[in-house]
Amino acid sequence: MSLFIGLMSGTSLDGIDAALVDITSEAPPRLLATHGEPIPPQLRDLLWRLCHAERIDFAELARAEADFSRLQARAVEALLEARDIPATEISAIGSHGQTVEHAPAGHYGGPAYTLQLDNPSLLAELTGCCVVADFRRRDLAAGGQAAPLAPAFHQALFRVPDEWRVILNLGGFANLTLLPPETSPHAPLGFDTGPANALLDAWHARHRGGPFDANGAWAASGCVDEALLERFLEEAFFHQPPPRSTGRELFNLDWLEARLSGNERPQDVQATLAELTAISIAMGIEMARERLEAPAVGRLIPCGGGAHNPDLLSRLARRLPDTPLEDSANFGWPADWLEAGAFAWLAWRRLERLPGNLPSVTGAAGPRILGGIYAP
Ligand SMILES: Nc1ncnc2c1ncn2[C@@H]1O[C@H](COP(=O)(O)OP(=O)(O)OP(=O)(O)O)[C@@H](O)[C@H]1O
Ligand SMILES: CC(=O)N[C@H]1[C@@H]2OC[C@@H](O2)[C@@H](O)[C@@H]1O[C@H](C)C(=O)O
């Protein structure tokens, strides 16, 4: 057995996901244990502020980074304690860090950058484990988008000899991976399709409070506003060919409000946002299939928090009537743990000196070994 821990906290800022994974070159990665460490409200507010700050106070930045790393260490501790595993048995922790800004095309003509708040030195010190971190910037340096990175892991887990598959992450933003069968000469294609829970959560918080629209019940109570949907879909991002990735820098409440007439009922806006998520995913799948000249998709495997939203899934099923949906748990990977698993796997790739990116996905000049190593 060769044990790795993956740590991911996504754009929803809800918590740190920790996954203990057995990884060798002989078999697909096996999920052994999981732990979710909620981000306390104070830290969440601070991170949220940093994500939207026009000016950064370095002391505040350092505090956020240290608090975040301490919370990561607590997640690791809880995971190891539950399984009674000493830290010395962990080959490495893969730490994604907290994305505070993602601008792969630069802002206002400035240089391209992607910024993950992280203190891998402190995490190594606190846990006594080897830490691998800073996964995205090497891909960016090689001309790539630095995201999404999960498609290479999806390939390791889900690629089969005889079926075209789509793996769909429904996080704050949605990203898909189109996996050709092993017999195909094509490399996988993957990209962000647009907003998923980020706008649903924000609009729900504004009108109803609370972290999210449980089971999409509020969205289901509204009607899709076709004129508004059309205005949403005018956004150039939805029509941009891959490689492409996105985030809150584009899709935020300001973006939404700029498209409202002011006469909409709030629940209809929520329904329309959910429909936008479904339609932009369906458009993305069509775009990917055209590119790879793929036949019908044999199976779509949803993951991420949105996989728990029945309203979103039924909208997706209506937009993709010929594509069967299958629960990722049937493959040993429940929907909430794939992203953390991806960073455990990327840490393993780093130690093995194997590339972690897929140039066919990110658009980088070539395969690159991702991340830096912080010794225990
Ligand atoms: N039962 C549910 N009903 C509706 N939505 C849900 C449910 N459970 C989770 N979610 C949604 O999932 C979100 C969290 O998803 P997830 O943890 O995958 O996001 P993330 O990893 O932060 O995002 P990203 O992948 O973009 O970085 C919540 O904010 C919520 O919108
Ligand atoms: C820059 C960044 O943190 N991007 C995230 C985000 O969340 C979903 C989508 O946007 C994806 O591009 C990515 O995360 C996953 C783990 C990825 O890189 O595959």
Short mmCIF file of C-alpha atoms and ligand atoms in Angstrom, two decimals:
data_model
loop_
_atom_site.label_atom_id
_atom_site.label_comp_id
_atom_site.label_asym_id
_atom_site.label_seq_id
_atom_site.Cartn_x
_atom_site.Cartn_y
_atom_site.Cartn_z
CA MET A 1 0.00 0.00 0.00
CA SER A 2 1.15 3.50 -0.73
CA LEU A 3 -0.82 6.16 1.13
CA PHE A 4 -1.46 9.71 -0.04
CA ILE A 5 -3.74 12.42 1.29
CA GLY A 6 -5.42 14.94 -0.99
CA LEU A 7 -6.67 18.28 0.38
CA MET A 8 -9.06 20.42 -1.60
CA SER A 9 -11.15 23.40 -0.72
CA GLY A 10 -13.05 24.69 -3.68
CA THR A 11 -14.66 27.90 -4.78
CA SER A 12 -17.70 27.35 -2.53
CA LEU A 13 -15.48 27.99 0.56
CA ASP A 14 -17.61 25.51 2.52
CA GLY A 15 -14.84 23.35 3.93
CA ILE A 16 -11.63 21.42 3.41
CA ASP A 17 -12.11 17.98 1.88
CA ALA A 18 -9.48 15.41 2.88
CA ALA A 19 -9.18 12.04 1.14
CA LEU A 20 -6.88 9.18 2.07
CA VAL A 21 -6.02 7.27 -1.08
CA ASP A 22 -4.02 4.15 -1.83
CA ILE A 23 -2.05 4.83 -5.01
CA THR A 24 0.30 2.55 -6.91
CA SER A 25 1.10 2.21 -10.58
CA GLU A 26 -0.49 -1.24 -10.71
CA ALA A 27 -4.14 -0.41 -10.01
CA PRO A 28 -6.54 2.55 -10.15
CA PRO A 29 -6.42 4.80 -7.05
CA ARG A 30 -8.50 3.43 -4.16
CA LEU A 31 -10.37 5.74 -1.75
CA LEU A 32 -9.80 4.52 1.83
CA ALA A 33 -11.15 7.24 4.11
CA THR A 34 -12.49 10.78 4.02
CA HIS A 35 -12.93 13.75 6.31
CA GLY A 36 -14.64 17.09 5.78
CA GLU A 37 -13.36 19.95 7.93
CA PRO A 38 -15.80 22.88 7.90
CA ILE A 39 -14.26 26.33 7.47
CA PRO A 40 -15.32 28.41 10.53
CA PRO A 41 -17.37 31.53 9.68
CA GLN A 42 -14.60 33.96 10.67
CA LEU A 43 -12.03 32.38 8.35
CA ARG A 44 -14.63 31.96 5.63
CA ASP A 45 -15.42 35.69 5.80
CA LEU A 46 -11.73 36.57 5.68
CA LEU A 47 -11.14 34.27 2.67
CA TRP A 48 -14.23 35.65 0.96
CA ARG A 49 -12.94 39.20 1.51
CA LEU A 50 -9.55 38.29 0.08
CA CYS A 51 -11.23 36.74 -2.97
CA HIS A 52 -12.90 40.06 -3.70
CA ALA A 53 -10.31 42.51 -2.37
CA GLU A 54 -9.09 45.37 -4.49
CA ARG A 55 -6.17 45.94 -2.15
CA ILE A 56 -4.43 43.33 -0.05
CA ASP A 57 -3.20 43.83 3.50
CA PHE A 58 -0.20 41.49 3.81
CA ALA A 59 -0.71 40.84 7.52
CA GLU A 60 -4.28 39.82 6.80
CA LEU A 61 -3.10 37.61 3.96
CA ALA A 62 -0.55 35.91 6.22
CA ARG A 63 -3.19 35.36 8.90
CA ALA A 64 -5.59 33.80 6.41
CA GLU A 65 -2.85 31.56 5.04
CA ALA A 66 -1.71 30.39 8.48
CA ASP A 67 -5.27 29.78 9.73
CA PHE A 68 -6.07 27.91 6.55
CA SER A 69 -2.96 25.71 6.87
CA ARG A 70 -3.76 24.98 10.54
CA LEU A 71 -7.24 23.89 9.50
CA GLN A 72 -5.73 21.66 6.81
CA ALA A 73 -3.48 20.11 9.49
CA ARG A 74 -6.55 19.47 11.65
CA ALA A 75 -8.24 17.73 8.71
CA VAL A 76 -5.18 15.51 8.22
CA GLU A 77 -5.04 14.70 11.92
CA ALA A 78 -8.74 13.74 12.01
CA LEU A 79 -8.34 11.54 8.95
CA LEU A 80 -5.33 9.72 10.39
CA GLU A 81 -6.84 9.38 13.87
CA ALA A 82 -10.03 7.81 12.51
CA ARG A 83 -7.97 5.13 10.76
CA ASP A 84 -5.29 4.92 13.45
CA ILE A 85 -2.54 5.55 10.92
CA PRO A 86 0.71 7.30 11.95
CA ALA A 87 1.77 10.31 9.89
CA THR A 88 5.02 8.51 9.03
CA GLU A 89 3.04 6.12 6.82
CA ILE A 90 1.86 8.91 4.53
CA SER A 91 4.00 9.22 1.39
CA ALA A 92 2.77 12.77 0.77
CA ILE A 93 -0.07 15.22 1.19
CA GLY A 94 -1.23 16.96 -2.00
CA SER A 95 -2.44 20.43 -1.04
CA HIS A 96 -4.43 22.43 -3.56
CA GLY A 97 -4.72 25.53 -1.37
CA GLN A 98 -7.53 28.05 -1.62
CA THR A 99 -7.98 29.76 -4.96
CA VAL A 100 -8.37 33.47 -4.33
CA GLU A 101 -8.06 34.61 -7.92
CA HIS A 102 -7.77 32.87 -11.26
CA ALA A 103 -6.82 35.00 -14.26
CA PRO A 104 -5.23 32.68 -16.85
CA ALA A 105 -5.53 35.38 -19.48
CA GLY A 106 -4.36 38.18 -17.17
CA HIS A 107 -6.39 41.18 -16.10
CA TYR A 108 -6.39 44.41 -18.05
CA GLY A 109 -3.45 43.34 -20.19
CA GLY A 110 -1.38 42.22 -17.17
CA PRO A 111 0.41 38.89 -16.89
CA ALA A 112 -1.49 35.62 -16.59
CA TYR A 113 -1.79 34.37 -13.03
CA THR A 114 -3.63 31.97 -10.79
CA LEU A 115 -3.38 32.44 -7.06
CA GLN A 116 -3.88 29.72 -4.46
CA LEU A 117 -3.48 30.75 -0.85
CA ASP A 118 -1.45 28.02 0.85
CA ASN A 119 1.42 27.54 3.29
CA PRO A 120 2.84 24.09 2.54
CA SER A 121 5.88 24.74 4.75
CA LEU A 122 3.64 25.22 7.76
CA LEU A 123 1.53 22.20 6.83
CA ALA A 124 4.68 20.03 6.61
CA GLU A 125 5.81 21.38 9.97
CA LEU A 126 2.46 20.76 11.65
CA THR A 127 1.80 17.29 10.26
CA GLY A 128 5.32 15.90 9.93
CA CYS A 129 4.36 14.75 6.42
CA CYS A 130 5.87 15.50 3.05
CA VAL A 131 3.67 18.06 1.27
CA VAL A 132 3.30 18.66 -2.45
CA ALA A 133 1.74 22.00 -3.39
CA ASP A 134 1.53 24.72 -6.07
CA PHE A 135 0.11 22.40 -8.72
CA ARG A 136 -1.30 24.97 -11.07
CA ARG A 137 1.45 27.46 -11.83
CA ARG A 138 3.77 25.20 -13.83
CA ASP A 139 0.98 24.52 -16.31
CA LEU A 140 0.35 28.27 -16.52
CA ALA A 141 4.07 28.90 -17.07
CA ALA A 142 3.90 26.45 -19.99
CA GLY A 143 1.14 28.53 -21.56
CA GLY A 144 -1.79 26.51 -20.16
CA GLN A 145 -4.95 27.56 -18.35
CA ALA A 146 -3.75 25.87 -15.11
CA ALA A 147 -7.26 24.39 -14.89
CA PRO A 148 -9.00 22.08 -14.88
CA LEU A 149 -6.46 19.58 -13.55
CA ALA A 150 -8.88 16.84 -12.50
CA PRO A 151 -9.31 15.40 -16.05
CA ALA A 152 -5.98 13.51 -15.85
CA PHE A 153 -7.21 11.88 -12.64
CA HIS A 154 -10.59 11.15 -14.26
CA GLN A 155 -8.68 9.40 -17.00
CA ALA A 156 -6.79 7.25 -14.47
CA LEU A 157 -10.05 6.29 -12.74
CA PHE A 158 -12.73 6.04 -15.37
CA ARG A 159 -11.23 5.37 -18.82
CA VAL A 160 -12.39 2.01 -20.18
CA PRO A 161 -11.72 0.09 -23.41
CA ASP A 162 -15.10 0.50 -25.04
CA GLU A 163 -17.12 3.50 -23.91
CA TRP A 164 -17.12 7.28 -24.29
CA ARG A 165 -17.70 8.85 -20.90
CA VAL A 166 -18.23 12.31 -19.46
CA ILE A 167 -17.16 13.12 -15.91
CA LEU A 168 -18.91 16.25 -14.73
CA ASN A 169 -17.83 18.21 -11.66
CA LEU A 170 -20.67 20.35 -10.30
CA GLY A 171 -18.83 22.56 -7.84
CA GLY A 172 -19.00 26.35 -7.57
CA PHE A 173 -18.18 26.13 -11.27
CA ALA A 174 -18.75 23.17 -13.54
CA ASN A 175 -16.06 21.41 -15.47
CA LEU A 176 -16.31 18.37 -17.67
CA THR A 177 -13.97 15.71 -18.98
CA LEU A 178 -14.81 13.86 -22.19
CA LEU A 179 -12.98 10.53 -21.97
CA PRO A 180 -12.50 8.58 -25.18
CA PRO A 181 -12.34 4.79 -24.93
CA GLU A 182 -8.84 3.28 -24.70
CA THR A 183 -9.14 2.13 -28.33
CA SER A 184 -9.51 5.74 -29.52
CA PRO A 185 -6.46 7.69 -30.73
CA HIS A 186 -7.83 10.84 -29.06
CA ALA A 187 -6.61 12.36 -25.81
CA PRO A 188 -9.30 13.41 -23.32
CA LEU A 189 -10.79 16.85 -23.59
CA GLY A 190 -11.81 18.86 -20.53
CA PHE A 191 -12.77 22.43 -19.69
CA ASP A 192 -14.91 24.61 -17.47
CA THR A 193 -18.45 24.96 -18.81
CA GLY A 194 -19.42 27.93 -16.63
CA PRO A 195 -21.09 28.64 -13.30
CA ALA A 196 -22.80 25.88 -11.30
CA ASN A 197 -23.38 26.37 -7.57
CA ALA A 198 -21.52 29.69 -7.23
CA LEU A 199 -24.38 31.81 -8.63
CA LEU A 200 -27.13 29.51 -7.25
CA ASP A 201 -25.63 29.85 -3.75
CA ALA A 202 -25.12 33.61 -4.00
CA TRP A 203 -28.65 34.34 -5.27
CA HIS A 204 -30.16 32.01 -2.68
CA ALA A 205 -28.12 33.65 0.12
CA ARG A 206 -29.31 37.10 -0.95
CA HIS A 207 -33.03 36.22 -0.93
CA ARG A 208 -33.39 33.34 1.48
CA GLY A 209 -30.19 33.27 3.56
CA GLY A 210 -28.35 30.08 4.44
CA PRO A 211 -25.57 28.36 2.56
CA PHE A 212 -27.48 26.82 -0.40
CA ASP A 213 -30.82 25.93 -1.98
CA ALA A 214 -31.24 22.45 -0.45
CA ASN A 215 -32.07 19.90 -3.16
CA GLY A 216 -32.76 22.77 -5.54
CA ALA A 217 -36.28 23.06 -4.04
CA TRP A 218 -36.46 26.85 -4.44
CA ALA A 219 -35.23 26.65 -8.06
CA ALA A 220 -37.86 23.95 -8.71
CA SER A 221 -40.58 26.29 -7.42
CA GLY A 222 -39.73 28.91 -10.04
CA CYS A 223 -40.20 29.10 -13.82
CA VAL A 224 -37.40 29.51 -16.34
CA ASP A 225 -37.40 33.03 -17.80
CA GLU A 226 -36.51 32.36 -21.43
CA ALA A 227 -35.60 35.98 -22.22
CA LEU A 228 -33.25 36.10 -19.24
CA LEU A 229 -31.72 32.76 -20.20
CA GLU A 230 -31.03 34.15 -23.64
CA ARG A 231 -29.30 37.19 -22.13
CA PHE A 232 -27.18 34.91 -19.93
CA LEU A 233 -26.18 32.88 -22.95
CA GLU A 234 -24.94 35.95 -24.80
CA GLU A 235 -21.86 35.80 -22.56
CA ALA A 236 -18.87 35.09 -24.84
CA PHE A 237 -17.41 32.51 -22.43
CA PHE A 238 -20.15 29.99 -23.30
CA HIS A 239 -19.19 30.07 -26.96
CA GLN A 240 -15.42 30.15 -26.55
CA PRO A 241 -13.64 27.03 -27.83
CA PRO A 242 -11.50 25.13 -25.29
CA PRO A 243 -9.06 25.39 -23.60
CA ARG A 244 -11.01 27.56 -21.21
CA SER A 245 -11.46 27.99 -17.47
CA THR A 246 -13.36 30.48 -15.39
CA GLY A 247 -14.25 31.60 -11.87
CA ARG A 248 -15.79 34.32 -9.74
CA GLU A 249 -13.77 36.97 -11.56
CA LEU A 250 -16.38 36.73 -14.36
CA PHE A 251 -19.45 34.98 -12.94
CA ASN A 252 -20.52 36.85 -9.79
CA LEU A 253 -23.57 38.75 -8.52
CA ASP A 254 -22.57 41.85 -10.51
CA TRP A 255 -22.60 39.77 -13.69
CA LEU A 256 -26.03 38.44 -12.80
CA GLU A 257 -27.53 41.79 -11.83
CA ALA A 258 -26.33 43.44 -15.02
CA ARG A 259 -28.59 41.02 -16.92
CA LEU A 260 -31.76 41.39 -14.84
CA SER A 261 -34.62 43.63 -15.95
CA GLY A 262 -35.62 44.14 -12.34
CA ASN A 263 -39.10 42.69 -12.83
CA GLU A 264 -38.19 39.02 -12.30
CA ARG A 265 -39.44 37.00 -9.33
CA PRO A 266 -36.41 35.80 -7.34
CA GLN A 267 -37.39 32.13 -7.60
CA ASP A 268 -37.63 32.46 -11.39
CA VAL A 269 -34.08 33.84 -11.46
CA GLN A 270 -32.96 30.81 -9.43
CA ALA A 271 -34.73 28.45 -11.86
CA THR A 272 -33.12 30.26 -14.79
CA LEU A 273 -29.65 30.01 -13.21
CA ALA A 274 -30.16 26.27 -12.71
CA GLU A 275 -31.28 25.96 -16.33
CA LEU A 276 -28.23 27.98 -17.43
CA THR A 277 -26.00 25.48 -15.65
CA ALA A 278 -27.70 22.56 -17.41
CA ILE A 279 -27.76 24.13 -20.86
CA SER A 280 -24.15 25.35 -20.70
CA ILE A 281 -23.06 21.82 -19.75
CA ALA A 282 -25.08 20.33 -22.61
CA MET A 283 -23.51 22.88 -25.00
CA GLY A 284 -20.08 22.01 -23.61
CA ILE A 285 -20.61 18.30 -24.17
CA GLU A 286 -21.76 18.97 -27.73
CA MET A 287 -18.69 21.15 -28.34
CA ALA A 288 -16.38 18.45 -26.96
CA ARG A 289 -18.06 15.69 -28.96
CA GLU A 290 -17.75 17.69 -32.19
CA ARG A 291 -14.05 18.31 -31.53
CA LEU A 292 -13.25 14.64 -30.98
CA GLU A 293 -15.83 13.43 -33.51
CA ALA A 294 -17.21 11.34 -30.68
CA PRO A 295 -20.33 9.21 -31.03
CA ALA A 296 -23.02 9.28 -28.33
CA VAL A 297 -21.74 9.43 -24.75
CA GLY A 298 -22.24 6.05 -23.05
CA ARG A 299 -22.37 7.39 -19.51
CA LEU A 300 -22.24 10.71 -17.69
CA ILE A 301 -20.84 10.57 -14.18
CA PRO A 302 -21.73 13.65 -12.09
CA CYS A 303 -19.64 14.59 -9.05
CA GLY A 304 -19.10 17.55 -6.71
CA GLY A 305 -21.77 19.06 -4.42
CA GLY A 306 -24.22 19.67 -7.28
CA ALA A 307 -24.54 15.89 -7.71
CA HIS A 308 -26.76 16.06 -4.58
CA ASN A 309 -29.14 18.51 -6.22
CA PRO A 310 -32.05 16.55 -7.81
CA ASP A 311 -33.46 19.67 -9.50
CA LEU A 312 -30.14 20.31 -11.25
CA LEU A 313 -29.77 16.66 -12.26
CA SER A 314 -33.27 16.46 -13.71
CA ARG A 315 -32.67 19.64 -15.75
CA LEU A 316 -29.47 18.04 -17.01
CA ALA A 317 -31.27 14.78 -17.87
CA ARG A 318 -33.88 16.78 -19.83
CA ARG A 319 -31.13 18.55 -21.80
CA LEU A 320 -29.31 15.24 -22.43
CA PRO A 321 -32.15 12.75 -22.98
CA ASP A 322 -29.95 10.08 -24.57
CA THR A 323 -27.17 10.09 -21.96
CA PRO A 324 -27.51 7.78 -18.94
CA LEU A 325 -26.31 9.30 -15.65
CA GLU A 326 -24.43 7.08 -13.21
CA ASP A 327 -23.49 7.73 -9.60
CA SER A 328 -19.70 7.97 -9.14
CA ALA A 329 -20.11 5.97 -5.88
CA ASN A 330 -20.71 2.91 -8.09
CA PHE A 331 -17.03 3.20 -9.01
CA GLY A 332 -15.89 3.42 -5.39
CA TRP A 333 -15.69 7.24 -5.44
CA PRO A 334 -18.67 9.07 -3.87
CA ALA A 335 -19.37 12.42 -5.55
CA ASP A 336 -17.86 14.63 -2.83
CA TRP A 337 -14.37 13.15 -2.80
CA LEU A 338 -13.14 13.10 -6.37
CA GLU A 339 -11.49 16.52 -6.26
CA ALA A 340 -9.58 15.78 -3.04
CA GLY A 341 -8.66 12.39 -4.56
CA ALA A 342 -7.29 14.21 -7.61
CA PHE A 343 -4.80 16.14 -5.46
CA ALA A 344 -3.65 12.97 -3.69
CA TRP A 345 -3.05 11.46 -7.13
CA LEU A 346 -1.25 14.58 -8.37
CA ALA A 347 1.06 14.40 -5.32
CA TRP A 348 1.84 10.79 -6.24
CA ARG A 349 2.56 11.84 -9.85
CA ARG A 350 4.96 14.51 -8.54
CA LEU A 351 6.91 12.05 -6.38
CA GLU A 352 7.05 9.64 -9.32
CA ARG A 353 8.25 12.48 -11.56
CA LEU A 354 5.32 11.94 -13.90
CA PRO A 355 3.40 14.74 -15.62
CA GLY A 356 0.17 15.86 -13.95
CA ASN A 357 -1.41 18.01 -16.64
CA LEU A 358 -3.06 17.06 -19.91
CA PRO A 359 -2.01 19.54 -22.61
CA SER A 360 -5.11 18.51 -24.59
CA VAL A 361 -7.11 20.01 -21.70
CA THR A 362 -5.18 23.01 -20.42
CA GLY A 363 -3.53 24.00 -23.69
CA ALA A 364 -0.03 23.93 -22.13
CA ALA A 365 2.92 23.53 -24.50
CA GLY A 366 3.46 20.00 -23.22
CA PRO A 367 3.11 17.56 -20.34
CA ARG A 368 4.66 18.98 -17.18
CA ILE A 369 5.55 17.65 -13.73
CA LEU A 370 3.36 19.75 -11.43
CA GLY A 371 3.99 21.01 -7.92
CA GLY A 372 6.81 21.60 -5.48
CA ILE A 373 7.92 19.23 -2.71
CA TYR A 374 8.14 20.32 0.94
CA ALA A 375 10.03 17.66 2.86
CA PRO A 376 8.61 16.41 6.19
N1 LIG B 1 -28.30 18.66 -1.10
C1 LIG B 1 -27.88 19.64 -1.88
N2 LIG B 1 -28.76 20.35 -2.61
C2 LIG B 1 -28.37 21.37 -3.39
N3 LIG B 1 -27.09 21.76 -3.52
C3 LIG B 1 -26.16 21.09 -2.83
C4 LIG B 1 -26.48 20.00 -1.97
N4 LIG B 1 -25.33 19.54 -1.41
C5 LIG B 1 -24.34 20.31 -1.90
N5 LIG B 1 -24.83 21.25 -2.74
C6 LIG B 1 -24.09 22.30 -3.47
O1 LIG B 1 -22.74 21.93 -3.58
C7 LIG B 1 -21.89 23.04 -3.20
C8 LIG B 1 -20.56 22.53 -2.73
O2 LIG B 1 -20.01 21.82 -3.80
P1 LIG B 1 -18.47 21.46 -3.88
O3 LIG B 1 -17.97 21.19 -2.51
O4 LIG B 1 -18.30 20.44 -4.94
O5 LIG B 1 -17.89 22.84 -4.39
P2 LIG B 1 -16.39 23.29 -4.47
O6 LIG B 1 -15.50 22.10 -4.47
O7 LIG B 1 -16.19 24.33 -3.44
O8 LIG B 1 -16.38 24.00 -5.90
P3 LIG B 1 -15.30 23.91 -7.13
O9 LIG B 1 -15.32 22.50 -7.63
O10 LIG B 1 -15.87 24.89 -8.11
O11 LIG B 1 -14.01 24.35 -6.57
C9 LIG B 1 -22.71 23.78 -2.15
O12 LIG B 1 -22.29 25.12 -2.05
C10 LIG B 1 -24.12 23.63 -2.73
O13 LIG B 1 -24.38 24.63 -3.66
C1 LIG B 2 -8.57 27.85 -10.49
C2 LIG B 2 -9.44 26.89 -9.76
O1 LIG B 2 -9.29 26.71 -8.56
N1 LIG B 2 -10.35 26.24 -10.49
C3 LIG B 2 -11.20 25.20 -9.95
C4 LIG B 2 -12.66 25.67 -9.90
O2 LIG B 2 -13.51 24.63 -9.41
C5 LIG B 2 -14.03 23.92 -10.53
C6 LIG B 2 -13.33 24.53 -11.70
O3 LIG B 2 -13.15 25.87 -11.21
C7 LIG B 2 -11.93 23.90 -11.97
O4 LIG B 2 -11.35 24.64 -13.01
C8 LIG B 2 -10.97 23.98 -10.78
O5 LIG B 2 -10.89 22.90 -9.92
C9 LIG B 2 -10.73 21.54 -10.24
C10 LIG B 2 -10.32 20.76 -9.05
C11 LIG B 2 -9.75 21.23 -11.36
O6 LIG B 2 -8.72 21.89 -11.51
O7 LIG B 2 -9.98 20.25 -12.05
#
